GROMACS .gro file of C-alpha atoms in nm:
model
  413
    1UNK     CA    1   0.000   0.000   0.000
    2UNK     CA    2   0.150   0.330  -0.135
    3UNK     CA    3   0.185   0.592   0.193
    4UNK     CA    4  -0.099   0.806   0.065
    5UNK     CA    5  -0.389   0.537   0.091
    6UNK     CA    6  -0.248   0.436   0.412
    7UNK     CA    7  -0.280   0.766   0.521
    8UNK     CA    8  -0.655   0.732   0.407
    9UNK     CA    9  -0.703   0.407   0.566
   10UNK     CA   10  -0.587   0.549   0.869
   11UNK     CA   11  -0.782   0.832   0.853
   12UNK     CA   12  -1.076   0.651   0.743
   13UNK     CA   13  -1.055   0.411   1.049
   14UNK     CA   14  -1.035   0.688   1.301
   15UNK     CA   15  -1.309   0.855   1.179
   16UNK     CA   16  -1.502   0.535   1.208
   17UNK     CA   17  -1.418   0.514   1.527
   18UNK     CA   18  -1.510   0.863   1.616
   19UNK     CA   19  -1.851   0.781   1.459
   20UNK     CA   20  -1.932   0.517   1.657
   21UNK     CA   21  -1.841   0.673   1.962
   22UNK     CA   22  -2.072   0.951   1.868
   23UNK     CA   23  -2.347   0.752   1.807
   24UNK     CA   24  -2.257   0.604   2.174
   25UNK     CA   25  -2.295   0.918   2.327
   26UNK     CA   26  -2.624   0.989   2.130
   27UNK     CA   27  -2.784   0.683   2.256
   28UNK     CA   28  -2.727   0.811   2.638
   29UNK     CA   29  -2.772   1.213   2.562
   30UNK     CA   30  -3.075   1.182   2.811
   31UNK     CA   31  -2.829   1.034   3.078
   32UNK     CA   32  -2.569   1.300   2.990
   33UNK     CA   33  -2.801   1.594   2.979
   34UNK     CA   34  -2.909   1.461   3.339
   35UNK     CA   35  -2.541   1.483   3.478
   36UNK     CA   36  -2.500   1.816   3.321
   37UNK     CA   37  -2.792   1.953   3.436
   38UNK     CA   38  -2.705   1.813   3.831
   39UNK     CA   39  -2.373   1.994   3.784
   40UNK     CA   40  -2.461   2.308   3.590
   41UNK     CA   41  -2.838   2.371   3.714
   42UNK     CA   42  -2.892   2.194   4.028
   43UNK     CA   43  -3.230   2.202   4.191
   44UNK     CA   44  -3.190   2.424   4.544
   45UNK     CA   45  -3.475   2.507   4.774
   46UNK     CA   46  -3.348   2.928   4.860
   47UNK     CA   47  -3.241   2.949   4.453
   48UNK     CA   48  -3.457   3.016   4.191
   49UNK     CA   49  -3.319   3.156   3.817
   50UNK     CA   50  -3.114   3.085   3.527
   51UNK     CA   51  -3.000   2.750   3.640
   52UNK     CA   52  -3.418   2.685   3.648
   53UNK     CA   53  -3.444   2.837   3.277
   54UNK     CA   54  -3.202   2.577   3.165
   55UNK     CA   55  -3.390   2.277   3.335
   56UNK     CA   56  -3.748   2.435   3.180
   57UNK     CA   57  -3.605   2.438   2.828
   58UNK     CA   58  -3.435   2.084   2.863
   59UNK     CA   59  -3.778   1.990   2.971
   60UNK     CA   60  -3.954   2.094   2.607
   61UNK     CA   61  -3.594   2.058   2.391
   62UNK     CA   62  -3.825   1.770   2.190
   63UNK     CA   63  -4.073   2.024   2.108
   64UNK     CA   64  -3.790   2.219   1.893
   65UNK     CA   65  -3.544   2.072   1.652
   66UNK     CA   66  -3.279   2.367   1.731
   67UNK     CA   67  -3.367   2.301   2.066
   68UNK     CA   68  -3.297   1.973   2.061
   69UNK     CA   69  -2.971   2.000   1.887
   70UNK     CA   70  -2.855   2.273   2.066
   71UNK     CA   71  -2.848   2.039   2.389
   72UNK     CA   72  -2.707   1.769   2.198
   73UNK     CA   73  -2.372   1.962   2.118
   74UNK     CA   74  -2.397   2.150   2.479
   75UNK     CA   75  -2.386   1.814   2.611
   76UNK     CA   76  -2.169   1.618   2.392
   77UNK     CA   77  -1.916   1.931   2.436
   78UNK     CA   78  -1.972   1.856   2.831
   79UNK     CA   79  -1.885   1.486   2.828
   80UNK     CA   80  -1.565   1.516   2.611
   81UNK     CA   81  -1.434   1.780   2.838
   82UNK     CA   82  -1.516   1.576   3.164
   83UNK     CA   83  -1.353   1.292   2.997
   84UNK     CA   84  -1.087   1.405   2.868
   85UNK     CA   85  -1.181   1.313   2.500
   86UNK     CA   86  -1.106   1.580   2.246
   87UNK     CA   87  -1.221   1.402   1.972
   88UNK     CA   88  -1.575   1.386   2.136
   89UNK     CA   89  -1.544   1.762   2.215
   90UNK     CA   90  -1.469   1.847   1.826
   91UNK     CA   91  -1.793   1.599   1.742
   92UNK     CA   92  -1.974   1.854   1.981
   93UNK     CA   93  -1.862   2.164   1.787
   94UNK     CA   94  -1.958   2.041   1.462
   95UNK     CA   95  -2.331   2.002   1.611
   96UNK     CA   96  -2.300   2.367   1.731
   97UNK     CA   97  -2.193   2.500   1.427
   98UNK     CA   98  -2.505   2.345   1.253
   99UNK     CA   99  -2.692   2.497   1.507
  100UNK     CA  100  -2.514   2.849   1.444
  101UNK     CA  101  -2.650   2.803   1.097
  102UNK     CA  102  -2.998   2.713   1.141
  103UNK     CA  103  -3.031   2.983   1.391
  104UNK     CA  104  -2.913   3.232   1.148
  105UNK     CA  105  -3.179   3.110   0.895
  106UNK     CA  106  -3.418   3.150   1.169
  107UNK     CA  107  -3.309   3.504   1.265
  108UNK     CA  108  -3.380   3.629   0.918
  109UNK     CA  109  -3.741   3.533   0.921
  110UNK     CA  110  -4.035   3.751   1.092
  111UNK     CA  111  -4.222   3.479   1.208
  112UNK     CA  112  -3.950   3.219   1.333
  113UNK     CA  113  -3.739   3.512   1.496
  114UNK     CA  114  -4.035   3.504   1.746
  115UNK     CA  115  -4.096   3.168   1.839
  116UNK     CA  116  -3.948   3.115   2.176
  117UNK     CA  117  -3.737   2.840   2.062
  118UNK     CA  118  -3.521   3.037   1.922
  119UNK     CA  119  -3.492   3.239   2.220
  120UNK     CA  120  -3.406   2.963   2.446
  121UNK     CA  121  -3.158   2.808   2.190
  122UNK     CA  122  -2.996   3.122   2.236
  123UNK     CA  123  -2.980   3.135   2.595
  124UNK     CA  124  -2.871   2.789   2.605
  125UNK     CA  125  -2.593   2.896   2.304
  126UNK     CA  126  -2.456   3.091   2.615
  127UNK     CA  127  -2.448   2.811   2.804
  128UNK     CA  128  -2.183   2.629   2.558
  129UNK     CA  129  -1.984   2.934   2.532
  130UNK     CA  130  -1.921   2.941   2.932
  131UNK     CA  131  -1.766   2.603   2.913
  132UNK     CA  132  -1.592   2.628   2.516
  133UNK     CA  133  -1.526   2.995   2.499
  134UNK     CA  134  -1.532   2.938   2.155
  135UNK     CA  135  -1.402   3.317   2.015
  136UNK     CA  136  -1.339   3.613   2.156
  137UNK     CA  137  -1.653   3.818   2.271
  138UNK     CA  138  -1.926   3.481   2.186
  139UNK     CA  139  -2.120   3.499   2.537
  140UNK     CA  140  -2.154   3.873   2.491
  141UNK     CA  141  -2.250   3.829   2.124
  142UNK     CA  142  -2.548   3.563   2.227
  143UNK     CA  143  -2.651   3.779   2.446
  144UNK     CA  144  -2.701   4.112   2.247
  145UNK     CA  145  -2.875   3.854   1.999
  146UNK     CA  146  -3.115   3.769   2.239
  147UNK     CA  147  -3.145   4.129   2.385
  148UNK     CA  148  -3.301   4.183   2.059
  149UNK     CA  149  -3.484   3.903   2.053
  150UNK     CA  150  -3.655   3.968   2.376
  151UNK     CA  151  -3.765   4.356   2.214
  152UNK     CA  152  -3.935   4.200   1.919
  153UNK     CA  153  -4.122   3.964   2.106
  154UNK     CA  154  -4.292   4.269   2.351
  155UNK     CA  155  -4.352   4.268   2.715
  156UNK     CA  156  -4.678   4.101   2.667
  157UNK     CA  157  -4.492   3.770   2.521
  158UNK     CA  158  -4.342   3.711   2.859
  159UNK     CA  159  -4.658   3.753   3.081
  160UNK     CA  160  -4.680   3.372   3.172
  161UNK     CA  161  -4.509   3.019   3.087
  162UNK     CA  162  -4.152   2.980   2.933
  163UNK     CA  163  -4.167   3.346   2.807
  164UNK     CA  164  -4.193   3.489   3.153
  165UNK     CA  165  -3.953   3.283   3.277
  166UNK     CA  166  -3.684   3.364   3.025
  167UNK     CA  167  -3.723   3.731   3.074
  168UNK     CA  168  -3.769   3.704   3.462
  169UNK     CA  169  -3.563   3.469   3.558
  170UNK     CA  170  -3.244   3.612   3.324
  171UNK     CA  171  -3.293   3.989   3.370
  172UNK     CA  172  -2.977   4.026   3.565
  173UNK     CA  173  -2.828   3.881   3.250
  174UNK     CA  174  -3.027   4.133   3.013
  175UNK     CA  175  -2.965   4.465   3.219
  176UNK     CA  176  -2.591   4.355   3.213
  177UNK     CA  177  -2.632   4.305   2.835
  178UNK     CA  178  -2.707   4.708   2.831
  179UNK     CA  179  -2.445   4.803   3.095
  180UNK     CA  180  -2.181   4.650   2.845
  181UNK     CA  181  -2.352   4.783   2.573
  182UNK     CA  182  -2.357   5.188   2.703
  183UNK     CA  183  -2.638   5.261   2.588
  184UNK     CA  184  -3.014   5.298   2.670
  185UNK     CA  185  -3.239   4.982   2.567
  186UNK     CA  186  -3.569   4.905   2.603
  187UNK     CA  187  -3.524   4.733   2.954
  188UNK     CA  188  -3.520   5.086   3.095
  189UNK     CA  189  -3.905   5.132   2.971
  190UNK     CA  190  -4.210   5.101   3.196
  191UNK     CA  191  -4.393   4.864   3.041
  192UNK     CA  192  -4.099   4.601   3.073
  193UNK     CA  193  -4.072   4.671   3.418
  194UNK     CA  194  -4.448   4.590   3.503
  195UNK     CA  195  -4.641   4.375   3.226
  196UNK     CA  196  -4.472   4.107   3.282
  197UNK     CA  197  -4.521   4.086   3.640
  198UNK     CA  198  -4.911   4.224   3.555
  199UNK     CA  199  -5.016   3.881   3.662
  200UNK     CA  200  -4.923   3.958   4.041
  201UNK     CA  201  -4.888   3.533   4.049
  202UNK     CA  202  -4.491   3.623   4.134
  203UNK     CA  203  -4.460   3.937   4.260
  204UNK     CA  204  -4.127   4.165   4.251
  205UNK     CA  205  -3.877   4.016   4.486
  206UNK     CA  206  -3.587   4.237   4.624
  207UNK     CA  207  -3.376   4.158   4.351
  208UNK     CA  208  -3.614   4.197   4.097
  209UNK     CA  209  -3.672   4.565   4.260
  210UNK     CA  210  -3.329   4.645   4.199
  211UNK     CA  211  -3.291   4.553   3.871
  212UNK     CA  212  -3.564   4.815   3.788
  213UNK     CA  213  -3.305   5.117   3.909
  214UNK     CA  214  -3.036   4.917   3.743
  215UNK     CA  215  -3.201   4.912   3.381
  216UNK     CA  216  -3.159   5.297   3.410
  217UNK     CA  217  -2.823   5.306   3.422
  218UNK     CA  218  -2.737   5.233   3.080
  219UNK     CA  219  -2.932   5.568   2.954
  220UNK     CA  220  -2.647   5.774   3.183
  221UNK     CA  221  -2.348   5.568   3.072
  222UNK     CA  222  -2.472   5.689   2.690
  223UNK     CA  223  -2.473   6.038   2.820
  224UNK     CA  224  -2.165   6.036   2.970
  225UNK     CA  225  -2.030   5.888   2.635
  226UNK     CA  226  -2.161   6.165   2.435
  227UNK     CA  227  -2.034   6.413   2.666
  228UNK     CA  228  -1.685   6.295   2.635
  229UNK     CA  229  -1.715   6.278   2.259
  230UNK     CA  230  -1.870   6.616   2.215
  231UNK     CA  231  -1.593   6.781   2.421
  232UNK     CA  232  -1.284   6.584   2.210
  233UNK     CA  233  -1.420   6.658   1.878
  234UNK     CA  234  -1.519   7.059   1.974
  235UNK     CA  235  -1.890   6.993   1.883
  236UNK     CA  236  -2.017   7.131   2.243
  237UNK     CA  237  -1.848   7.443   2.385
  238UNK     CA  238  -1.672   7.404   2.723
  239UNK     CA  239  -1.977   7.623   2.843
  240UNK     CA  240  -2.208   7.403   2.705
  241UNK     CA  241  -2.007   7.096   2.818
  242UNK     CA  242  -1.991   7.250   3.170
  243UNK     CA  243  -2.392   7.243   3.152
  244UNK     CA  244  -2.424   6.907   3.054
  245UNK     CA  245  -2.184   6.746   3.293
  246UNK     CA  246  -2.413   6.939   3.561
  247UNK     CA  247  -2.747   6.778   3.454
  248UNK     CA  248  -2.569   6.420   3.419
  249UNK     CA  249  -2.430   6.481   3.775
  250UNK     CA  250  -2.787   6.565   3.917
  251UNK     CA  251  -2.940   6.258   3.736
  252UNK     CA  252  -2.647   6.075   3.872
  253UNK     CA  253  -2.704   6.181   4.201
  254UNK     CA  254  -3.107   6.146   4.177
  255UNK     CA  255  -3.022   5.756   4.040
  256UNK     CA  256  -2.824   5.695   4.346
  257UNK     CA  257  -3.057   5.817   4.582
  258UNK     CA  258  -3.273   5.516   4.436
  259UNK     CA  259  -3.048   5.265   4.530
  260UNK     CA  260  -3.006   5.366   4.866
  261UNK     CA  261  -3.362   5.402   4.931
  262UNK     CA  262  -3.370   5.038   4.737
  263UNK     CA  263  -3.133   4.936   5.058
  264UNK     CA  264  -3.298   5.097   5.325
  265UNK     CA  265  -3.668   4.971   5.225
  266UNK     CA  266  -3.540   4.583   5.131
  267UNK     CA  267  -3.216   4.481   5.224
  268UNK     CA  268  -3.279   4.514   5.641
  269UNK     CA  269  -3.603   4.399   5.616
  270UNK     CA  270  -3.521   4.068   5.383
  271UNK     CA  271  -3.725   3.781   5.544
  272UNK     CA  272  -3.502   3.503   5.396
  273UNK     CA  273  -3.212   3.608   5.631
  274UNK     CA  274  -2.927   3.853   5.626
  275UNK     CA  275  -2.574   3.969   5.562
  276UNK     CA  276  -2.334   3.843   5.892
  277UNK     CA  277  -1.956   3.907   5.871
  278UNK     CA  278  -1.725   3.576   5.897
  279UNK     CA  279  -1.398   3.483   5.914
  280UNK     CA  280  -1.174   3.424   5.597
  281UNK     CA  281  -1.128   3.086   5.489
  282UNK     CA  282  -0.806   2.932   5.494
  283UNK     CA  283  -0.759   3.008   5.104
  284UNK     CA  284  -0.864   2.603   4.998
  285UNK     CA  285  -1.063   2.711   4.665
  286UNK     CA  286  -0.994   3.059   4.651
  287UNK     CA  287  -0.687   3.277   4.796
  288UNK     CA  288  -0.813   3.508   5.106
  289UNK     CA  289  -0.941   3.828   4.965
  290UNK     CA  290  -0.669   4.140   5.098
  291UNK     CA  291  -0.739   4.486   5.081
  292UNK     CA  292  -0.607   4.802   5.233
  293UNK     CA  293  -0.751   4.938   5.572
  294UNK     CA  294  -0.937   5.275   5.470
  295UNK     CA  295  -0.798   5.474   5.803
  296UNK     CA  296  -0.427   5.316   5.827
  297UNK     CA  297  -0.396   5.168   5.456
  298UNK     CA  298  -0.222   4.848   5.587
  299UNK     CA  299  -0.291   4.580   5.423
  300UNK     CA  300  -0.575   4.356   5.595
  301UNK     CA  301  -0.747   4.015   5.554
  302UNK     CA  302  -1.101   4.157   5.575
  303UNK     CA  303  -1.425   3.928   5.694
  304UNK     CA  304  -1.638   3.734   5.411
  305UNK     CA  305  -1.982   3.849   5.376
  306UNK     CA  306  -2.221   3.563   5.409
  307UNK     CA  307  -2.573   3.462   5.458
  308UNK     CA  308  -2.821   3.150   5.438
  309UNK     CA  309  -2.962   3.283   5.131
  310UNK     CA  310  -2.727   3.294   4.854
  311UNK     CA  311  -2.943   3.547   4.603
  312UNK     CA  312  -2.927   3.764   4.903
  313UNK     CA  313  -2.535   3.835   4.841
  314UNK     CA  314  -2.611   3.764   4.467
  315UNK     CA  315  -2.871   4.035   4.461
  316UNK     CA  316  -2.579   4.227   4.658
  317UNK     CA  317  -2.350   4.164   4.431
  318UNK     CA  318  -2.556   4.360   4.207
  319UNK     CA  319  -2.619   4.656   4.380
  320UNK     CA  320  -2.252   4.690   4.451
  321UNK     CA  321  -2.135   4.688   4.085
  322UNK     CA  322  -2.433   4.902   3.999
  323UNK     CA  323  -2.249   5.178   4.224
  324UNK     CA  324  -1.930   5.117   4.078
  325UNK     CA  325  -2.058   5.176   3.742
  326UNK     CA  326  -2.243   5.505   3.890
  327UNK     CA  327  -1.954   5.666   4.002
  328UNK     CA  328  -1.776   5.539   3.688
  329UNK     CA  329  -1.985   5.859   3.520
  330UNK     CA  330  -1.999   6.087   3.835
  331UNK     CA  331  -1.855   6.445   3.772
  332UNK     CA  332  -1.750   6.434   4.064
  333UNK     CA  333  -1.363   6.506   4.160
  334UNK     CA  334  -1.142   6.160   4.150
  335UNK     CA  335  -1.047   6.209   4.496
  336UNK     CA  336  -1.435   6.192   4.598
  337UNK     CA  337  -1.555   5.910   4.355
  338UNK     CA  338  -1.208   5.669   4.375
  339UNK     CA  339  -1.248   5.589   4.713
  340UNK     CA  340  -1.600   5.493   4.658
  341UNK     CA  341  -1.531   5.252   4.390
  342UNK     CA  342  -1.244   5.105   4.538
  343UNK     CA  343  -1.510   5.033   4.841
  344UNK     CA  344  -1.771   4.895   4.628
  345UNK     CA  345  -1.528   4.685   4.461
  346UNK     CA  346  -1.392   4.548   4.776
  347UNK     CA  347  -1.738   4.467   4.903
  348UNK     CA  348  -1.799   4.292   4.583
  349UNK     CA  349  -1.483   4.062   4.635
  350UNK     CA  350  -1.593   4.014   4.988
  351UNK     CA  351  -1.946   3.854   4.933
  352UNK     CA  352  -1.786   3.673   4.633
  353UNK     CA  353  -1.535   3.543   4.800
  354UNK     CA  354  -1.834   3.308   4.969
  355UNK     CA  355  -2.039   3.301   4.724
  356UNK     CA  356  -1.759   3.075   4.483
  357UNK     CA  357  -1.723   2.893   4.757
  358UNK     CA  358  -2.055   2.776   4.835
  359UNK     CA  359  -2.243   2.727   4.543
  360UNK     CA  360  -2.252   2.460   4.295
  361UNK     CA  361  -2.053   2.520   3.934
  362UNK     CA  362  -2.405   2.597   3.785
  363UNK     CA  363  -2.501   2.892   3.980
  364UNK     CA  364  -2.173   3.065   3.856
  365UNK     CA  365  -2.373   3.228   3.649
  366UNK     CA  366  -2.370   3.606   3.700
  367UNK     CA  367  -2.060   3.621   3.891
  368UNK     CA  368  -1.835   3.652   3.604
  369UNK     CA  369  -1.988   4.015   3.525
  370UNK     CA  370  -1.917   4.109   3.908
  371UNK     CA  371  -1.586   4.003   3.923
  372UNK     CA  372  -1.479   4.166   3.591
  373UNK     CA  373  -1.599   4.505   3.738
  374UNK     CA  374  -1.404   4.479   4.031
  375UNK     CA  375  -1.135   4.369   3.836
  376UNK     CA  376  -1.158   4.696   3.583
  377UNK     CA  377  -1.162   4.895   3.938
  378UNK     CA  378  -0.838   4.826   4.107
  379UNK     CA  379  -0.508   4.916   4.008
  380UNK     CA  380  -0.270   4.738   3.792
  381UNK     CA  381  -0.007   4.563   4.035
  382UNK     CA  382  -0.248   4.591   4.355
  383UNK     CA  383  -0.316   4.305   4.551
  384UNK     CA  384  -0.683   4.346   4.515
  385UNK     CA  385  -0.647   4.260   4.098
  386UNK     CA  386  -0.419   3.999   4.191
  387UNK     CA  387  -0.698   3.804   4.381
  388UNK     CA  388  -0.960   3.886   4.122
  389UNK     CA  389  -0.736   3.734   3.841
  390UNK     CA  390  -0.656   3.461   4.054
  391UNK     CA  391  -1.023   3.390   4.108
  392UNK     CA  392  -1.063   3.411   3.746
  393UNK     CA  393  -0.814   3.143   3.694
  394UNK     CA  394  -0.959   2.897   3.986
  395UNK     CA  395  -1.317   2.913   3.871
  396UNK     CA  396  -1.233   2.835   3.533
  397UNK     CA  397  -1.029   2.571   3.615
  398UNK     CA  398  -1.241   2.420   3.916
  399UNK     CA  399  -1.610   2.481   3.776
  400UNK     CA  400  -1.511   2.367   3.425
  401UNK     CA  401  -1.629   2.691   3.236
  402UNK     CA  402  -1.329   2.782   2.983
  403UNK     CA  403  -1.468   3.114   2.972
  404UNK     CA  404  -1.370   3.293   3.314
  405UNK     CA  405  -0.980   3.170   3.168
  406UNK     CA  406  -1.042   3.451   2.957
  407UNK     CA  407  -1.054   3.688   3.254
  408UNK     CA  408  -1.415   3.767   3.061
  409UNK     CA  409  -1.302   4.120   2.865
  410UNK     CA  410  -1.583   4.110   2.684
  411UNK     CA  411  -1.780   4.176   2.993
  412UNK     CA  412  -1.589   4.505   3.080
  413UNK     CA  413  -1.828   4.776   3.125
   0.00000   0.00000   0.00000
């Protein structure tokens, strides 16, 4: 046999055998999708959100061919990265590039871009990118798709049923969509903050209540924006400028005012539980979080935030980086507003620090955006960005999601 058809004997042989391990797989994707689902979106009593999305969609996959083969690669992609199998991984990427194609056919139709399918195979698109990170700026891409997604649909599309919970139960992910974004989106409009909720079956829970300040935020980051790029290209007088950067600081102001009052009228009065202080851990999953004193600036091992209720310091989470983003676009003097981020941040790293700990792989979702604003907060060479890059580095490597390897960029507000 000449070396060029043993080359294609070879070949042909391992791709055989690939084949038939495929089909292997195929036969148990039920059983796979079950272990995935355990380690990615376990059922737990004081969590409800996107981990529950992901188990209501795998519920109706059948219903959708996209769907359906959307899980397929998410789970075949699982599998060959648990075991160690490469070949079974590549298998997986094929089926998600098919599904990248159907979805774009999908996408350029009227009536399929609204079926909820589509939606979901989106959100569970996102899903494949947290463990492949696939390219550069994917999760952030699927996610602006399905911000626009959500706006053709309408508020009344997501009253009840799957709808409702793919707008509910993932608005943390869709307000942080605009944050990135800089810009004002329909999130920020009235009717998205009540029709879907005009059922009163769920009502608003505290972090729902936040996320209604939040979705204003973006509106101020594109007025900053403008502001900055009036004044370099000489379209807005320094007079005028002057003016502007007044009425941003008021709104500023007037926005933060919110969240405090947000605080004051649902944090202390939370029924699941509250925020106590503990002592660091000795450093076995993460490294202690360090930060400077604010009196003496020595360097200190502060306490972990904790509490029974993990969305509590979730929801916290939240608030914190909302702040940090605030004062990101406060006209205020550097020495007033740097302090105050450098706080926020810290607090950030402080219930996170727990919060990695403590919860399962699959309710890691979220924490990638808080981290990353910390992160974009403290100085280069600080111990504080040391930790966050190290956390980076250990949830990637110990929650199997390549993407947080990436330090997330794409995510940088």
């Amino acid at each position: 046999m000449i070396l060029p058809e043993l080359f294609n004997e070879i070949f042909r042989k391992r791709e055989a055998k690939a084949t038939t391990a495929l089909l292997s797989i195929i036969k148990r994707i039920d059983v796979l999708l079950e272990r995935f689902l355990d380690a990615h979106s376990p059922v737990m009593p004081y969590y409800s959100g996107a981990s529950d999305l992901i188990r209501a969609a795998a519920a109706t996959k059948t219903s959708s061919p996209i769907l359906n083969m959307s899980f397929h690669s998410l789970c075949i992609v699982y599998y060959g990265q648990i075991a160690g199998n490469p070949g079974v991984v590549i298998s997986g990427r094929r089926i998600y590039s098919k599904v990248l194609n159907t979805l774009q056919h999908a996408l350029s139709s009227p009536e399929e871009c609204r079926s909820i399918w589509v939606l979901l195979t989106v959100i569970v698109l996102t899903a494949y990118e947290s463990l492949q990170h696939s390219s550069s700026g994917s999760i952030i891409k699927h996610f602006i798709g399905a911000l626009k997604l959500l706006e053709v649909h309408g508020p009344s599309e997501h009253v009840s049923g799957l709808g409702n919970i793919c707008y509910v139960q993932y608005r943390s992910h869709w307000v942080a969509t605009a944050l990135i974004c800089r810009s004002r989106t329909f999130l920020a409009d009235l009717a998205w903050k009540t029709i879907p909720w005009s059922t009163k079956l769920l009502p608003k829970d505290l972090m729902q209540s936040l996320l209604d300040h939040v979705a204003d935020i973006p509106a101020l980051l594109e007025r900053y924006d403008s502001i900055t790029k009036s004044l370099k290209t000489g379209v807005l007088s320094s007079f005028e400028a002057s003016n502007q950067q007044k009425l941003l600081q008021a709104a500023v102001a007037d926005t933060k005012r919110h969240f405090h009052q947000w605080e004051k009228e649902w944090v202390a009065s939370y029924p699941s539980g509250h925020i106590c202080d503990v002592p660091a851990n000795t450093g076995d999953y993460l490294p202690n979080f360090r930060c400077r004193d604010s009196i003496t600036r020595e360097i200190i091992t502060p306490a972990v935030f904790a509490s029974r209720d993990p969305q509590l310091i979730r929801t916290m989470c939240i608030y914190y980086s909302a702040l940090v983003i605030l004062l990101g676009v406060d006209t205020q003097p550097d020495e007033i507003t740097l302090p105050e981020k450098y706080h926020y941040a810290c607090l950030i790293c402080r219930s996170l620090e727990y919060y990695i700990r403590e919860v399962p792989r699959g309710l890691m979702n979220g924490v990638g955006f808080f981290l990353r604003v910390a992160y974009d907060t403290f100085p280069k060479g600080d111990i504080e960005l040391e930790w966050a890059e190290e956390a980076f580095k250990r949830i990637a490597k110990g929650k199997s999601t390549k993407a947080f390897g990436s330090m997330l960029s794409e995510l940088s507000v």
